[in-house]
Amino acid sequence: MKKNLSYLLAGILLLACYSSCAPPDQPETSRVNDGKLWALLYQQRAAEYKALCFQAYNVAKMRLDMAIAKHSNKPYAVITDIDETLLDNSRYDAASAVQNIDFDSKTWKLWTAKAKADTVPGAPSFFKYAASKGVTVFYITNRDEDERIGTLNNLKRYDLPFADNEHLLLKQKTSSKEERRQQVLKTHNVILLCGDNLPDFDALYDNHPTEASRTETTKKLANEFGNRYIIIPNPSYGDFEGALFKYKNKLSSGQKDSVIIDKIRTGWQ
């Protein structure tokens, strides 16, 4: 009897110690942010992600060499997006996902001001190669004007070519990049566009298209990808999210989770 009582008391003490000493619960993530964590793990850790990026920029180099072998009345240029095409912001995105919080422009701008983003595999060497061949690089990004200094410092951190005010075209009145692309086309023969998000390439993706219309447009432009359009994988964020949630920016995490469950295809049962 005494032995059983000793076991019981030991068990109670052990349970009390576990309750008081156990680490506090981590914030429960939604399916949205839990999914982003897996995507960011892929971006940061998977050799396959790096291979896809190298593949994209290897193709870009081949296409550039083919293009500059031809005569042009205008100087050659390539246009590139910055975030997740050239600079890797996965550390910022992961910090948000771990805390189960949505994108916040204030913390984002604190991040870009630090100018500490890493580079996407293969990107720096490609753009330096383009410059070595006399091809001008234009950076068209939807970062805001007050992010100019941090952005330029981040580009200069890796000795990227044409990292100056003239070649950095930030968002002004609209998030559409078409006007800025046309601005470059007036003076240059643009042989390649590099991006991770479909609006980086064509105005047909502007103005909140549906999932279905995005797919149809991509089918129409199929021959451009790998030729004039070089796309970099980004499973973490992009306009595909807006289309998925029908551009309802104020949905709660629970509401987004419901959309994901409704949209995802299953079939093992």
GROMACS .gro file of C-alpha atoms in nm:
model
  269
    1MET     CA    1   0.000   0.000   0.000
    2LYS     CA    2   0.276   0.241   0.098
    3LYS     CA    3   0.461   0.148  -0.220
    4ASN     CA    4   0.158   0.231  -0.436
    5LEU     CA    5   0.110   0.560  -0.252
    6SER     CA    6   0.474   0.648  -0.320
    7TYR     CA    7   0.424   0.583  -0.691
    8LEU     CA    8   0.111   0.800  -0.689
    9LEU     CA    9   0.287   1.088  -0.515
   10ALA     CA   10   0.581   1.060  -0.752
   11GLY     CA   11   0.344   1.073  -1.047
   12ILE     CA   12   0.169   1.383  -0.912
   13LEU     CA   13   0.505   1.556  -0.853
   14LEU     CA   14   0.621   1.465  -1.203
   15LEU     CA   15   0.301   1.601  -1.357
   16ALA     CA   16   0.332   1.923  -1.154
   17CYS     CA   17   0.691   1.965  -1.265
   18TYR     CA   18   0.595   1.907  -1.630
   19SER     CA   19   0.316   2.164  -1.607
   20SER     CA   20   0.539   2.429  -1.454
   21CYS     CA   21   0.854   2.354  -1.650
   22ALA     CA   22   0.711   2.280  -1.996
   23PRO     CA   23   0.781   2.551  -2.256
   24PRO     CA   24   0.489   2.778  -2.346
   25ASP     CA   25   0.277   2.664  -2.636
   26GLN     CA   26   0.383   2.796  -2.975
   27PRO     CA   27   0.122   3.003  -3.160
   28GLU     CA   28  -0.105   2.774  -3.359
   29THR     CA   29  -0.062   2.842  -3.727
   30SER     CA   30  -0.340   2.853  -3.980
   31ARG     CA   31  -0.329   2.638  -4.290
   32VAL     CA   32  -0.221   2.949  -4.482
   33ASN     CA   33   0.087   3.022  -4.272
   34ASP     CA   34   0.161   2.656  -4.205
   35GLY     CA   35   0.170   2.611  -4.582
   36LYS     CA   36   0.397   2.913  -4.617
   37LEU     CA   37   0.639   2.758  -4.368
   38TRP     CA   38   0.667   2.444  -4.581
   39ALA     CA   39   0.711   2.658  -4.894
   40LEU     CA   40   0.981   2.864  -4.724
   41LEU     CA   41   1.159   2.550  -4.606
   42TYR     CA   42   1.164   2.443  -4.969
   43GLN     CA   43   1.301   2.780  -5.076
   44GLN     CA   44   1.571   2.783  -4.807
   45ARG     CA   45   1.670   2.417  -4.783
   46ALA     CA   46   1.579   2.221  -5.094
   47ALA     CA   47   1.853   2.158  -5.349
   48GLU     CA   48   1.568   2.116  -5.600
   49TYR     CA   49   1.472   2.483  -5.555
   50LYS     CA   50   1.830   2.588  -5.623
   51ALA     CA   51   1.839   2.360  -5.927
   52LEU     CA   52   1.524   2.523  -6.068
   53CYS     CA   53   1.676   2.869  -6.024
   54PHE     CA   54   2.002   2.765  -6.188
   55GLN     CA   55   1.802   2.609  -6.470
   56ALA     CA   56   1.607   2.931  -6.526
   57TYR     CA   57   1.918   3.148  -6.536
   58ASN     CA   58   2.106   2.898  -6.755
   59VAL     CA   59   1.821   2.926  -7.005
   60ALA     CA   60   1.833   3.305  -6.970
   61LYS     CA   61   2.204   3.305  -7.055
   62MET     CA   62   2.146   3.094  -7.365
   63ARG     CA   63   1.863   3.319  -7.482
   64LEU     CA   64   2.070   3.630  -7.420
   65ASP     CA   65   2.359   3.493  -7.626
   66MET     CA   66   2.122   3.410  -7.910
   67ALA     CA   67   1.964   3.757  -7.902
   68ILE     CA   68   2.280   3.967  -7.895
   69ALA     CA   69   2.418   3.777  -8.194
   70LYS     CA   70   2.160   3.963  -8.404
   71HIS     CA   71   2.177   4.327  -8.512
   72SER     CA   72   1.961   4.580  -8.326
   73ASN     CA   73   1.899   4.950  -8.385
   74LYS     CA   74   1.854   4.998  -8.010
   75PRO     CA   75   2.084   4.893  -7.725
   76TYR     CA   76   1.993   4.561  -7.567
   77ALA     CA   77   1.839   4.535  -7.220
   78VAL     CA   78   1.694   4.285  -6.979
   79ILE     CA   79   1.420   4.374  -6.732
   80THR     CA   80   1.405   4.200  -6.397
   81ASP     CA   81   1.184   4.199  -6.093
   82ILE     CA   82   1.368   4.207  -5.760
   83ASP     CA   83   1.192   4.016  -5.481
   84GLU     CA   84   1.220   3.636  -5.513
   85THR     CA   85   1.363   3.687  -5.863
   86LEU     CA   86   1.693   3.844  -5.763
   87LEU     CA   87   1.674   3.898  -5.386
   88ASP     CA   88   1.567   3.622  -5.147
   89ASN     CA   89   1.339   3.753  -4.869
   90SER     CA   90   1.253   3.414  -4.720
   91ARG     CA   91   1.394   3.508  -4.378
   92TYR     CA   92   1.142   3.792  -4.347
   93ASP     CA   93   0.853   3.580  -4.474
   94ALA     CA   94   0.944   3.292  -4.242
   95ALA     CA   95   0.950   3.523  -3.939
   96SER     CA   96   0.594   3.631  -4.021
   97ALA     CA   97   0.471   3.276  -4.084
   98VAL     CA   98   0.622   3.141  -3.761
   99GLN     CA   99   0.436   3.413  -3.568
  100ASN     CA  100   0.119   3.336  -3.767
  101ILE     CA  101   0.084   3.694  -3.889
  102ASP     CA  102   0.000   3.830  -4.232
  103PHE     CA  103   0.218   4.054  -4.444
  104ASP     CA  104   0.266   4.394  -4.286
  105SER     CA  105   0.410   4.687  -4.482
  106LYS     CA  106   0.571   4.842  -4.173
  107THR     CA  107   0.777   4.536  -4.082
  108TRP     CA  108   0.847   4.475  -4.452
  109LYS     CA  109   1.000   4.820  -4.488
  110LEU     CA  110   1.207   4.769  -4.175
  111TRP     CA  111   1.339   4.456  -4.345
  112THR     CA  112   1.416   4.618  -4.682
  113ALA     CA  113   1.588   4.910  -4.508
  114LYS     CA  114   1.839   4.664  -4.358
  115ALA     CA  115   1.952   4.567  -4.712
  116LYS     CA  116   2.036   4.218  -4.586
  117ALA     CA  117   1.834   3.999  -4.823
  118ASP     CA  118   2.029   3.713  -4.977
  119THR     CA  119   2.031   3.648  -5.352
  120VAL     CA  120   1.840   3.393  -5.558
  121PRO     CA  121   2.072   3.115  -5.683
  122GLY     CA  122   2.214   3.196  -6.025
  123ALA     CA  123   2.079   3.550  -6.039
  124PRO     CA  124   2.388   3.762  -5.963
  125SER     CA  125   2.611   3.575  -6.205
  126PHE     CA  126   2.353   3.603  -6.484
  127PHE     CA  127   2.302   3.979  -6.452
  128LYS     CA  128   2.675   4.039  -6.424
  129TYR     CA  129   2.721   3.828  -6.736
  130ALA     CA  130   2.455   4.032  -6.919
  131ALA     CA  131   2.633   4.355  -6.827
  132SER     CA  132   2.966   4.211  -6.943
  133LYS     CA  133   2.807   4.159  -7.285
  134GLY     CA  134   2.695   4.521  -7.308
  135VAL     CA  135   2.334   4.450  -7.207
  136THR     CA  136   2.170   4.705  -6.976
  137VAL     CA  137   1.982   4.578  -6.670
  138PHE     CA  138   1.664   4.753  -6.553
  139TYR     CA  139   1.513   4.668  -6.216
  140ILE     CA  140   1.133   4.708  -6.220
  141THR     CA  141   0.991   4.642  -5.873
  142ASN     CA  142   0.676   4.722  -5.679
  143ARG     CA  143   0.872   4.833  -5.379
  144ASP     CA  144   0.775   5.187  -5.277
  145GLU     CA  145   0.976   5.504  -5.329
  146ASP     CA  146   1.072   5.519  -4.961
  147GLU     CA  147   1.249   5.184  -5.007
  148ARG     CA  148   1.486   5.320  -5.272
  149ILE     CA  149   1.795   5.361  -5.053
  150GLY     CA  150   1.764   5.019  -4.889
  151THR     CA  151   1.699   4.854  -5.223
  152LEU     CA  152   2.001   5.011  -5.391
  153ASN     CA  153   2.219   4.923  -5.092
  154ASN     CA  154   2.105   4.562  -5.114
  155LEU     CA  155   2.184   4.546  -5.486
  156LYS     CA  156   2.522   4.709  -5.430
  157ARG     CA  157   2.594   4.462  -5.150
  158TYR     CA  158   2.638   4.200  -5.423
  159ASP     CA  159   2.802   4.431  -5.678
  160LEU     CA  160   2.506   4.400  -5.913
  161PRO     CA  161   2.532   4.605  -6.235
  162PHE     CA  162   2.337   4.924  -6.301
  163ALA     CA  163   2.244   4.956  -5.932
  164ASP     CA  164   2.156   5.324  -5.958
  165ASN     CA  165   1.853   5.553  -5.963
  166GLU     CA  166   1.830   5.558  -6.340
  167HIS     CA  167   1.786   5.181  -6.368
  168LEU     CA  168   1.575   5.120  -6.058
  169LEU     CA  169   1.207   5.177  -6.144
  170LEU     CA  170   0.996   5.164  -5.828
  171LYS     CA  171   0.619   5.166  -5.795
  172GLN     CA  172   0.471   5.510  -5.837
  173LYS     CA  173   0.096   5.539  -5.903
  174THR     CA  174   0.003   5.180  -5.982
  175SER     CA  175   0.129   4.829  -5.918
  176SER     CA  176   0.105   4.750  -6.290
  177LYS     CA  177   0.450   4.733  -6.443
  178GLU     CA  178   0.335   4.790  -6.800
  179GLU     CA  179   0.399   5.166  -6.810
  180ARG     CA  180   0.751   5.116  -6.676
  181ARG     CA  181   0.818   4.837  -6.925
  182GLN     CA  182   0.704   5.062  -7.208
  183GLN     CA  183   0.933   5.336  -7.077
  184VAL     CA  184   1.232   5.103  -7.117
  185LEU     CA  185   1.112   4.981  -7.458
  186LYS     CA  186   1.123   5.335  -7.595
  187THR     CA  187   1.502   5.340  -7.570
  188HIS     CA  188   1.606   4.973  -7.558
  189ASN     CA  189   1.551   4.642  -7.729
  190VAL     CA  190   1.430   4.428  -7.436
  191ILE     CA  191   1.539   4.071  -7.502
  192LEU     CA  192   1.441   3.912  -7.170
  193LEU     CA  193   1.207   3.969  -6.877
  194CYS     CA  194   1.278   3.787  -6.549
  195GLY     CA  195   1.025   3.749  -6.268
  196ASP     CA  196   0.854   3.521  -6.018
  197ASN     CA  197   0.501   3.659  -6.061
  198LEU     CA  198   0.308   3.660  -6.389
  199PRO     CA  199   0.236   4.038  -6.390
  200ASP     CA  200   0.617   4.079  -6.412
  201PHE     CA  201   0.583   3.980  -6.778
  202ASP     CA  202   0.261   4.096  -6.939
  203ALA     CA  203  -0.023   4.344  -6.885
  204LEU     CA  204  -0.271   4.064  -6.956
  205TYR     CA  205  -0.216   3.960  -6.594
  206ASP     CA  206  -0.310   4.302  -6.454
  207ASN     CA  207  -0.648   4.413  -6.313
  208HIS     CA  208  -0.728   4.119  -6.084
  209PRO     CA  209  -0.782   3.834  -6.330
  210THR     CA  210  -0.953   3.517  -6.209
  211GLU     CA  211  -0.777   3.186  -6.159
  212ALA     CA  212  -0.932   3.060  -6.482
  213SER     CA  213  -0.831   3.363  -6.690
  214ARG     CA  214  -0.476   3.352  -6.551
  215THR     CA  215  -0.451   2.993  -6.666
  216GLU     CA  216  -0.594   3.074  -7.010
  217THR     CA  217  -0.354   3.367  -7.055
  218THR     CA  218  -0.061   3.146  -6.957
  219LYS     CA  219  -0.163   2.890  -7.218
  220LYS     CA  220  -0.177   3.164  -7.482
  221LEU     CA  221   0.170   3.285  -7.384
  222ALA     CA  222   0.315   2.934  -7.347
  223ASN     CA  223   0.583   2.987  -7.613
  224GLU     CA  224   0.717   3.295  -7.436
  225PHE     CA  225   0.820   3.107  -7.123
  226GLY     CA  226   1.178   2.989  -7.154
  227ASN     CA  227   1.223   3.216  -7.456
  228ARG     CA  228   1.157   3.580  -7.370
  229TYR     CA  229   1.001   3.524  -7.028
  230ILE     CA  230   1.220   3.364  -6.759
  231ILE     CA  231   1.020   3.269  -6.450
  232ILE     CA  232   1.171   3.188  -6.111
  233PRO     CA  233   0.984   2.955  -5.871
  234ASN     CA  234   0.813   3.121  -5.574
  235PRO     CA  235   0.575   2.890  -5.386
  236SER     CA  236   0.542   3.128  -5.090
  237TYR     CA  237   0.341   3.424  -5.220
  238GLY     CA  238   0.225   3.606  -5.531
  239ASP     CA  239  -0.079   3.705  -5.732
  240PHE     CA  240  -0.190   3.344  -5.736
  241GLU     CA  241  -0.300   3.403  -5.375
  242GLY     CA  242  -0.510   3.704  -5.469
  243ALA     CA  243  -0.684   3.506  -5.741
  244LEU     CA  244  -0.738   3.211  -5.506
  245PHE     CA  245  -0.906   3.432  -5.245
  246LYS     CA  246  -1.083   3.641  -5.514
  247TYR     CA  247  -0.886   3.950  -5.404
  248LYS     CA  248  -1.070   3.971  -5.072
  249ASN     CA  249  -0.783   4.118  -4.874
  250LYS     CA  250  -0.960   4.127  -4.538
  251LEU     CA  251  -1.037   3.756  -4.506
  252SER     CA  252  -0.946   3.609  -4.167
  253SER     CA  253  -0.707   3.317  -4.139
  254GLY     CA  254  -1.004   3.090  -4.071
  255GLN     CA  255  -1.183   3.211  -4.383
  256LYS     CA  256  -0.870   3.157  -4.590
  257ASP     CA  257  -0.835   2.809  -4.445
  258SER     CA  258  -1.190   2.731  -4.557
  259VAL     CA  259  -1.111   2.847  -4.911
  260ILE     CA  260  -0.801   2.628  -4.919
  261ILE     CA  261  -0.994   2.319  -4.807
  262ASP     CA  262  -1.263   2.393  -5.064
  263LYS     CA  263  -1.013   2.443  -5.347
  264ILE     CA  264  -0.759   2.169  -5.285
  265ARG     CA  265  -0.799   1.853  -5.490
  266THR     CA  266  -0.795   1.521  -5.305
  267GLY     CA  267  -0.854   1.171  -5.432
  268TRP     CA  268  -0.708   0.889  -5.225
  269GLN     CA  269  -1.035   0.804  -5.044
   0.00000   0.00000   0.00000
